[in-house]
Tab-separated table of C-alpha atoms and ligand atoms in Angstrom:
chain	number	residue	atom	x	y	z
A	1053	UNK	CA	0.000	0.000	0.000
A	1054	UNK	CA	1.352	3.404	-0.964
A	1055	UNK	CA	1.248	5.744	2.037
A	1056	UNK	CA	1.992	9.390	1.374
A	1057	UNK	CA	5.230	10.721	2.900
A	1058	UNK	CA	6.619	7.241	3.503
A	1059	UNK	CA	10.358	7.208	2.765
A	1060	UNK	CA	11.538	5.355	-0.327
A	1061	UNK	CA	13.607	3.025	1.873
A	1062	UNK	CA	10.521	2.012	3.863
A	1063	UNK	CA	8.446	1.701	0.699
A	1064	UNK	CA	10.969	-0.635	-0.962
A	1065	UNK	CA	11.064	-2.954	2.071
A	1066	UNK	CA	7.285	-2.941	2.506
A	1067	UNK	CA	6.636	-3.718	-1.154
A	1068	UNK	CA	9.373	-6.286	-1.654
A	1069	UNK	CA	6.842	-9.109	-1.766
A	1070	UNK	CA	5.123	-7.546	-4.780
A	1071	UNK	CA	7.994	-8.762	-6.921
A	1072	UNK	CA	7.497	-12.015	-8.668
A	1073	UNK	CA	10.813	-13.269	-7.314
A	1074	UNK	CA	11.341	-11.683	-3.931
A	1075	UNK	CA	14.937	-12.603	-3.181
A	1076	UNK	CA	15.646	-9.036	-2.130
A	1077	UNK	CA	17.979	-8.606	-5.098
A	1078	UNK	CA	15.625	-6.324	-6.998
A	1079	UNK	CA	15.067	-4.243	-3.862
A	1080	UNK	CA	18.818	-3.850	-3.446
A	1081	UNK	CA	19.092	-2.915	-7.101
A	1082	UNK	CA	16.520	-0.127	-6.784
A	1083	UNK	CA	18.271	0.967	-3.605
A	1084	UNK	CA	21.557	1.346	-5.429
A	1085	UNK	CA	19.873	3.359	-8.217
A	1086	UNK	CA	18.458	5.590	-5.480
A	1087	UNK	CA	21.993	6.148	-4.150
A	1088	UNK	CA	23.617	6.802	-7.551
A	1089	UNK	CA	20.814	9.247	-8.377
A	1090	UNK	CA	21.631	11.231	-5.231
A	1091	UNK	CA	25.261	11.523	-6.327
A	1092	UNK	CA	24.266	12.654	-9.819
A	1093	UNK	CA	21.746	15.080	-8.351
A	1094	UNK	CA	24.480	16.621	-6.210
A	1095	UNK	CA	26.649	17.145	-9.292
A	1096	UNK	CA	23.792	18.448	-11.483
A	1097	UNK	CA	22.936	21.002	-8.784
A	1098	UNK	CA	26.489	22.324	-8.841
A	1099	UNK	CA	26.500	22.769	-12.635
A	1100	UNK	CA	27.614	26.314	-13.331
A	1101	UNK	CA	29.646	26.511	-10.097
A	1102	UNK	CA	32.229	23.891	-10.948
A	1103	UNK	CA	33.732	22.862	-14.256
A	1104	UNK	CA	31.134	20.179	-15.022
A	1105	UNK	CA	29.111	21.806	-17.810
A	1106	UNK	CA	29.923	21.607	-21.499
A	1107	UNK	CA	31.341	18.989	-23.769
A	1108	UNK	CA	33.644	16.217	-22.569
A	1109	UNK	CA	35.313	16.371	-25.977
A	1110	UNK	CA	34.245	12.842	-26.937
A	1111	UNK	CA	31.608	11.573	-29.356
A	1112	UNK	CA	29.560	8.636	-28.083
A	1113	UNK	CA	28.585	5.507	-29.966
A	1114	UNK	CA	25.557	7.242	-31.530
A	1115	UNK	CA	27.659	10.096	-32.907
A	1116	UNK	CA	26.489	12.504	-30.202
A	1117	UNK	CA	28.743	14.943	-28.384
A	1118	UNK	CA	29.201	13.650	-24.823
A	1119	UNK	CA	28.707	16.232	-22.114
A	1120	UNK	CA	30.831	16.076	-18.970
A	1121	UNK	CA	27.730	15.299	-16.944
A	1122	UNK	CA	26.834	12.443	-19.337
A	1123	UNK	CA	30.183	10.900	-18.501
A	1124	UNK	CA	29.868	11.595	-14.769
A	1125	UNK	CA	26.352	10.118	-14.580
A	1126	UNK	CA	27.365	7.077	-16.622
A	1127	UNK	CA	30.412	6.380	-14.445
A	1128	UNK	CA	28.432	6.893	-11.236
A	1129	UNK	CA	25.626	4.498	-12.128
A	1130	UNK	CA	28.016	1.868	-13.490
A	1131	UNK	CA	30.324	2.121	-10.475
A	1132	UNK	CA	27.467	1.910	-7.968
A	1133	UNK	CA	25.799	-1.054	-9.661
A	1134	UNK	CA	29.115	-2.854	-10.188
A	1135	UNK	CA	30.519	-2.311	-6.682
A	1136	UNK	CA	27.380	-3.546	-5.027
A	1137	UNK	CA	27.441	-6.769	-7.026
A	1138	UNK	CA	23.780	-6.549	-7.929
A	1139	UNK	CA	23.518	-6.987	-11.686
A	1140	UNK	CA	25.232	-9.270	-14.184
A	1141	UNK	CA	25.273	-6.709	-16.994
A	1142	UNK	CA	24.630	-3.090	-17.916
A	1143	UNK	CA	23.793	-1.508	-21.286
A	1144	UNK	CA	24.141	2.251	-21.494
A	1145	UNK	CA	23.569	4.930	-24.090
A	1146	UNK	CA	27.143	6.020	-23.475
A	1147	UNK	CA	28.784	2.626	-24.107
A	1148	UNK	CA	29.138	0.937	-27.462
A	1149	UNK	CA	28.688	-2.528	-26.060
A	1150	UNK	CA	27.076	-3.907	-22.910
A	1151	UNK	CA	29.221	-4.319	-19.786
A	1152	UNK	CA	29.646	-7.777	-18.295
A	1153	UNK	CA	29.872	-7.817	-14.518
A	1154	UNK	CA	31.801	-10.612	-12.924
A	1155	UNK	CA	30.797	-11.072	-9.315
A	1156	UNK	CA	33.424	-11.658	-6.661
A	1157	UNK	CA	30.623	-12.968	-4.480
A	1158	UNK	CA	29.364	-15.464	-6.993
A	1159	UNK	CA	30.687	-15.484	-10.559
A	1160	UNK	CA	27.998	-14.214	-12.926
A	1161	UNK	CA	25.554	-15.124	-10.173
A	1162	UNK	CA	23.361	-12.054	-10.382
A	1163	UNK	CA	19.996	-12.365	-12.077
A	1164	UNK	CA	19.277	-8.886	-13.379
A	1165	UNK	CA	20.418	-6.695	-16.251
A	1166	UNK	CA	19.974	-2.933	-16.482
A	1167	UNK	CA	19.622	-0.765	-19.597
A	1168	UNK	CA	19.991	2.940	-18.928
A	1169	UNK	CA	20.173	6.440	-20.285
A	1170	UNK	CA	22.355	7.925	-17.542
A	1171	UNK	CA	21.608	11.512	-18.477
A	1172	UNK	CA	18.644	12.304	-20.661
A	1173	UNK	CA	18.228	15.740	-22.202
A	1174	UNK	CA	21.887	16.567	-21.723
A	1175	UNK	CA	21.746	19.473	-24.168
A	1176	UNK	CA	19.704	21.217	-21.437
A	1177	UNK	CA	22.424	21.095	-18.765
A	1178	UNK	CA	24.283	24.225	-19.779
A	1179	UNK	CA	21.080	26.278	-19.738
A	1180	UNK	CA	19.819	25.152	-16.298
A	1181	UNK	CA	16.848	23.189	-17.613
A	1182	UNK	CA	15.654	19.830	-16.206
A	1183	UNK	CA	17.454	16.647	-17.148
A	1184	UNK	CA	16.856	13.042	-16.126
A	1185	UNK	CA	18.038	9.456	-15.864
A	1186	UNK	CA	16.072	6.514	-17.287
A	1187	UNK	CA	16.468	2.859	-16.290
A	1188	UNK	CA	14.983	-0.452	-17.348
A	1189	UNK	CA	15.465	-3.760	-15.493
A	1190	UNK	CA	15.093	-7.305	-16.818
A	1191	UNK	CA	15.672	-10.739	-15.401
A	1192	UNK	CA	18.355	-12.423	-17.487
A	1193	UNK	CA	17.204	-15.270	-19.740
A	1194	UNK	CA	20.569	-17.040	-20.090
A	1195	UNK	CA	21.640	-19.349	-17.243
A	1196	UNK	CA	22.842	-17.792	-13.995
A	1197	UNK	CA	26.527	-18.545	-13.485
A	1198	UNK	CA	27.451	-17.884	-17.133
A	1199	UNK	CA	28.480	-14.495	-18.593
A	1200	UNK	CA	25.587	-12.255	-19.590
A	1201	UNK	CA	24.730	-12.292	-23.324
A	1202	UNK	CA	23.332	-9.792	-25.825
A	1203	UNK	CA	20.026	-11.703	-25.830
A	1204	UNK	CA	19.556	-10.847	-22.137
A	1205	UNK	CA	19.270	-7.203	-23.217
A	1206	UNK	CA	17.242	-7.772	-26.384
A	1207	UNK	CA	14.074	-8.874	-24.593
A	1208	UNK	CA	10.823	-7.143	-25.531
A	1209	UNK	CA	9.744	-4.364	-23.166
A	1210	UNK	CA	6.845	-6.482	-21.905
A	1211	UNK	CA	9.444	-8.574	-20.048
A	1212	UNK	CA	10.675	-5.648	-17.918
A	1213	UNK	CA	10.441	-6.319	-14.186
A	1214	UNK	CA	10.947	-2.692	-13.228
A	1215	UNK	CA	11.588	0.666	-14.863
A	1216	UNK	CA	11.861	4.230	-13.756
A	1217	UNK	CA	13.283	7.663	-14.172
A	1218	UNK	CA	14.839	10.355	-12.070
A	1219	UNK	CA	14.043	13.944	-12.913
A	1220	UNK	CA	16.559	16.543	-11.765
A	1221	UNK	CA	14.134	19.457	-11.870
A	1222	UNK	CA	12.963	22.217	-9.590
A	1223	UNK	CA	12.886	19.319	-7.161
A	1224	UNK	CA	14.432	15.928	-7.747
A	1225	UNK	CA	12.083	12.985	-8.108
A	1226	UNK	CA	12.453	9.268	-8.568
A	1227	UNK	CA	9.464	7.690	-10.299
A	1228	UNK	CA	9.310	3.939	-10.815
A	1229	UNK	CA	7.187	0.884	-11.368
A	1230	UNK	CA	7.637	-2.794	-10.663
A	1231	UNK	CA	4.447	-3.619	-12.531
A	1232	UNK	CA	2.093	-2.613	-9.711
A	1233	UNK	CA	1.343	0.978	-10.636
A	1234	UNK	CA	3.637	3.983	-10.596
A	1235	UNK	CA	4.860	5.866	-7.548
A	1236	UNK	CA	6.843	9.106	-7.379
A	1237	UNK	CA	9.244	10.065	-4.584
A	1238	UNK	CA	10.625	13.568	-4.029
A	1239	UNK	CA	14.092	14.104	-2.612
A	1240	UNK	CA	14.340	16.239	0.494
A	1241	UNK	CA	17.788	17.653	-0.246
A	1242	UNK	CA	18.659	18.613	3.314
A	1243	UNK	CA	17.889	15.128	4.656
A	1244	UNK	CA	19.023	13.238	1.558
A	1245	UNK	CA	15.851	11.132	1.752
A	1246	UNK	CA	13.196	10.523	-0.891
A	1247	UNK	CA	9.595	10.637	0.326
A	1248	UNK	CA	6.511	9.310	-1.422
A	1249	UNK	CA	4.961	12.497	-2.765
A	1250	UNK	CA	3.038	11.136	-5.786
A	1251	UNK	CA	1.402	7.790	-4.893
A	1252	UNK	CA	-0.301	5.858	-7.723
A	1253	UNK	CA	0.488	8.278	-10.529
A	1254	UNK	CA	-1.963	8.129	-13.430
A	1255	UNK	CA	-2.091	9.559	-16.924
A	1256	UNK	CA	-5.446	11.290	-17.464
A	1257	UNK	CA	-7.243	9.422	-20.289
A	1258	UNK	CA	-7.403	12.691	-22.248
A	1259	UNK	CA	-5.269	15.778	-22.218
A	1260	UNK	CA	-4.668	19.041	-23.982
A	1261	UNK	CA	-0.890	19.144	-24.330
A	1262	UNK	CA	1.027	17.956	-27.384
A	1263	UNK	CA	4.819	17.743	-27.246
A	1264	UNK	CA	6.845	17.394	-30.422
A	1265	UNK	CA	9.834	19.126	-32.000
A	1266	UNK	CA	7.854	21.052	-34.606
A	1267	UNK	CA	11.054	22.321	-36.187
A	1268	UNK	CA	11.093	18.939	-37.935
A	1269	UNK	CA	7.517	19.386	-39.254
A	1270	UNK	CA	8.312	19.409	-42.950
A	1271	UNK	CA	10.239	16.122	-42.553
A	1272	UNK	CA	7.428	14.272	-40.720
A	1273	UNK	CA	5.229	11.557	-42.298
A	1274	UNK	CA	1.849	12.803	-43.548
A	1275	UNK	CA	-0.020	11.077	-40.673
A	1276	UNK	CA	1.968	13.062	-38.091
A	1277	UNK	CA	1.522	16.326	-40.011
A	1278	UNK	CA	-2.232	15.754	-40.111
A	1279	UNK	CA	-2.369	14.879	-36.397
A	1280	UNK	CA	-0.462	18.064	-35.518
A	1281	UNK	CA	-2.943	20.068	-37.605
A	1282	UNK	CA	-5.767	18.269	-35.743
A	1283	UNK	CA	-4.170	19.347	-32.400
A	1284	UNK	CA	-4.114	22.943	-33.647
A	1285	UNK	CA	-7.646	23.027	-35.055
A	1286	UNK	CA	-10.265	25.083	-33.217
A	1287	UNK	CA	-12.988	22.596	-32.275
A	1288	UNK	CA	-14.306	21.240	-28.955
A	1289	UNK	CA	-11.424	21.234	-26.435
A	1290	UNK	CA	-8.939	22.095	-29.190
A	1291	UNK	CA	-6.575	23.706	-30.054
A	1292	UNK	CA	-4.264	21.917	-27.628
A	1293	UNK	CA	-1.313	23.581	-25.972
A	1294	UNK	CA	2.165	22.945	-27.351
A	1295	UNK	CA	4.871	22.201	-24.727
A	1296	UNK	CA	8.311	20.822	-25.557
A	1297	UNK	CA	11.306	20.895	-23.236
A	1298	UNK	CA	13.572	18.649	-25.315
A	1299	UNK	CA	14.145	16.318	-22.384
A	1300	UNK	CA	12.037	13.172	-22.729
A	1301	UNK	CA	11.871	12.585	-18.979
A	1302	UNK	CA	10.610	16.093	-18.241
A	1303	UNK	CA	8.174	16.145	-21.161
A	1304	UNK	CA	6.618	12.804	-20.189
A	1305	UNK	CA	6.595	13.636	-16.478
A	1306	UNK	CA	4.641	16.832	-17.126
A	1307	UNK	CA	2.233	15.107	-19.503
A	1308	UNK	CA	1.607	12.274	-17.026
A	1309	UNK	CA	0.565	14.791	-14.392
A	1310	UNK	CA	-1.406	17.113	-16.673
A	1311	UNK	CA	-2.524	14.888	-19.547
A	1312	UNK	CA	-0.907	15.009	-22.962
A	1313	UNK	CA	0.938	13.248	-25.765
A	1314	UNK	CA	4.674	13.139	-26.477
A	1315	UNK	CA	5.817	12.356	-30.016
A	1316	UNK	CA	9.199	11.700	-31.575
A	1317	UNK	CA	8.180	10.403	-35.015
A	1318	UNK	CA	10.355	9.128	-37.801
A	1319	UNK	CA	11.277	11.829	-40.291
A	1320	UNK	CA	13.057	12.098	-43.597
A	1321	UNK	CA	16.111	13.178	-41.532
A	1322	UNK	CA	15.870	10.417	-38.890
A	1323	UNK	CA	14.452	7.345	-40.603
A	1324	UNK	CA	13.745	5.420	-37.376
A	1325	UNK	CA	13.140	8.456	-35.193
A	1326	UNK	CA	15.693	9.455	-32.583
A	1327	UNK	CA	14.812	7.789	-29.309
A	1328	UNK	CA	16.349	4.486	-28.324
A	1329	UNK	CA	14.081	1.501	-27.714
A	1330	UNK	CA	15.987	-0.184	-24.889
A	1331	UNK	CA	16.703	2.628	-22.487
A	1332	UNK	CA	14.338	5.443	-23.498
A	1333	UNK	CA	11.142	4.109	-25.086
A	1334	UNK	CA	10.675	0.772	-23.282
A	1335	UNK	CA	11.059	2.082	-19.732
A	1336	UNK	CA	8.898	5.138	-20.442
A	1337	UNK	CA	6.311	2.907	-22.157
A	1338	UNK	CA	6.204	0.542	-19.157
A	1339	UNK	CA	5.666	3.500	-16.810
A	1340	UNK	CA	3.065	5.035	-19.132
A	1341	UNK	CA	1.052	1.805	-19.321
A	1342	UNK	CA	1.320	1.219	-15.594
A	1343	UNK	CA	-0.076	4.727	-15.137
A	1344	UNK	CA	-3.014	3.989	-17.457
A	1345	UNK	CA	-1.494	5.690	-20.507
A	1346	UNK	CA	-0.135	4.079	-23.656
A	1347	UNK	CA	2.914	4.001	-25.911
A	1348	UNK	CA	3.163	3.138	-29.574
A	1349	UNK	CA	5.517	3.442	-32.536
A	1350	UNK	CA	2.560	4.888	-34.427
A	1351	UNK	CA	1.195	1.466	-35.337
A	1352	UNK	CA	2.245	-1.066	-32.712
A	1353	UNK	CA	2.578	-1.258	-28.964
A	1354	UNK	CA	6.154	-0.328	-27.992
A	1355	UNK	CA	6.352	-3.049	-25.320
A	1356	UNK	CA	5.669	-5.777	-27.914
A	1357	UNK	CA	8.521	-4.821	-30.254
A	1358	UNK	CA	11.330	-7.375	-30.370
A	1359	UNK	CA	14.628	-5.463	-30.176
A	1360	UNK	CA	17.342	-6.414	-32.623
A	1361	UNK	CA	20.117	-4.055	-31.520
A	1362	UNK	CA	21.338	-2.467	-28.298
A	1363	UNK	CA	21.057	1.097	-29.588
A	1364	UNK	CA	18.031	0.596	-31.839
A	1365	UNK	CA	15.886	3.664	-32.486
A	1366	UNK	CA	12.100	3.694	-32.866
A	1367	UNK	CA	9.386	6.296	-33.497
A	1368	UNK	CA	7.666	7.082	-30.186
A	1369	UNK	CA	4.137	8.234	-29.337
A	1370	UNK	CA	3.448	8.149	-25.617
A	1371	UNK	CA	0.893	9.633	-23.276
A	1372	UNK	CA	-2.798	9.843	-22.479
A	1373	UNK	CA	-4.392	6.793	-24.057
A	1374	UNK	CA	-7.126	8.537	-26.059
A	1375	UNK	CA	-4.602	10.958	-27.519
A	1376	UNK	CA	-2.213	8.176	-28.548
A	1377	UNK	CA	-5.141	6.278	-30.086
A	1378	UNK	CA	-6.083	9.387	-32.080
A	1379	UNK	CA	-2.511	9.836	-33.334
A	1380	UNK	CA	-2.457	6.155	-34.386
A	1381	UNK	CA	-5.731	6.684	-36.246
A	1382	UNK	CA	-4.052	9.384	-38.347
A	1383	UNK	CA	-0.969	7.205	-38.849
A	1384	UNK	CA	-2.961	4.224	-40.161
A	1385	UNK	CA	-4.270	6.349	-43.031
A	1386	UNK	CA	-0.700	6.363	-44.373
A	1387	UNK	CA	0.734	2.873	-43.815
B	2781	AHG	P1	19.923	12.324	-24.683
B	2781	AHG	O1	20.242	13.626	-23.999
B	2781	AHG	O2	19.919	11.157	-23.717
B	2781	AHG	O3	20.729	12.064	-25.920
B	2781	AHG	O4	18.386	12.352	-25.135
B	2781	AHG	C1	17.890	13.451	-25.839
B	2781	AHG	C2	16.564	13.047	-26.411
B	2781	AHG	C3	15.370	13.235	-25.514
B	2781	AHG	O5	15.592	13.508	-24.194
B	2781	AHG	C4	14.628	14.403	-26.105
B	2781	AHG	O6	13.261	14.232	-25.977
B	2781	AHG	C5	15.077	14.432	-27.508
B	2781	AHG	O7	16.354	13.861	-27.540
B	2781	AHG	C6	15.131	15.812	-28.043
B	2781	AHG	O8	15.527	15.751	-29.357
B	2781	AHG	P2	15.414	17.003	-30.332
B	2781	AHG	O9	16.422	17.991	-29.824
B	2781	AHG	O10	15.744	16.443	-31.664
B	2781	AHG	O11	14.001	17.527	-30.242
B	2782	MN	MN1	17.945	10.400	-23.741
B	2783	MN	MN1	21.508	10.501	-22.493
């Protein structure tokens, strides 16, 4: 039971039995994410005071300029998860290949893998706008005791056992699901403790916000163009309001609270869209569905897609279920 103002630590212990396999390992895993997120939060808050903003001078595996905070967040999450001997493998936006973790405790004995976007919306760091972290957790499918394999990471999103995000915003929040609804915890920075501030988060079935990078309009498929025009047409509760931060975590977080749709469609510039299936779309889709919303690639449920690559990109439509259904309706006119 979600009790308001309960600390995250208490909540994790109390709800441990909700997990299908309650060995305590998943609880410890979420605990270590909670800790790493506090370290990243501390660093994000200092941005501007210390030399942590700007480019790290490296290009990551997807051809994107790595920011110093991307590197810091990546190292922090990897170090925390590795040191605590909780997972057998980690896939990250910032690493070409997945990382195999050899346990000292029990060689390759851990059951879980994590896919993560350590810092989402990193182009917003230098301008003091919200950024986030996204994580997705699976039980491995290869035998425990053997090194983790690519196939452990390429499971469809409907096999996730937990997923969540941290938003480093005006306040810092950790929002996650283990398949029993979505709960949001706000960090009290002076105590260093997260408290349950948003129990049982739900996407309103309808909304009046649409979030898309309209600068790409002329490159969008006709179905998306028509849906955007529908959002802007004066009729009933329309036109909708346009809101786009450029940080997936923040855009979805706002839309979950207020009601809305987030879209990152394919375009003639980005043939498969921009967002990555494993550590952006799947975890956000799991959260959205658990909150009563939905997530689609424009035609199919995101969580049913079978990944083929670690850094695979997919078009993404996520939010209030009636809005996503409407967008899909426009998309089906142009198969
Ligand atoms: P990341 O910072 O992890 O690379 O992710 C950026 C993503 C996502 O957060 C955001 O919604 C989207 O890129 C914004 O892209 P555009 O600038 O193309 O709109
Ligand atoms: Mn991202
Ligand atoms: Mn990122």
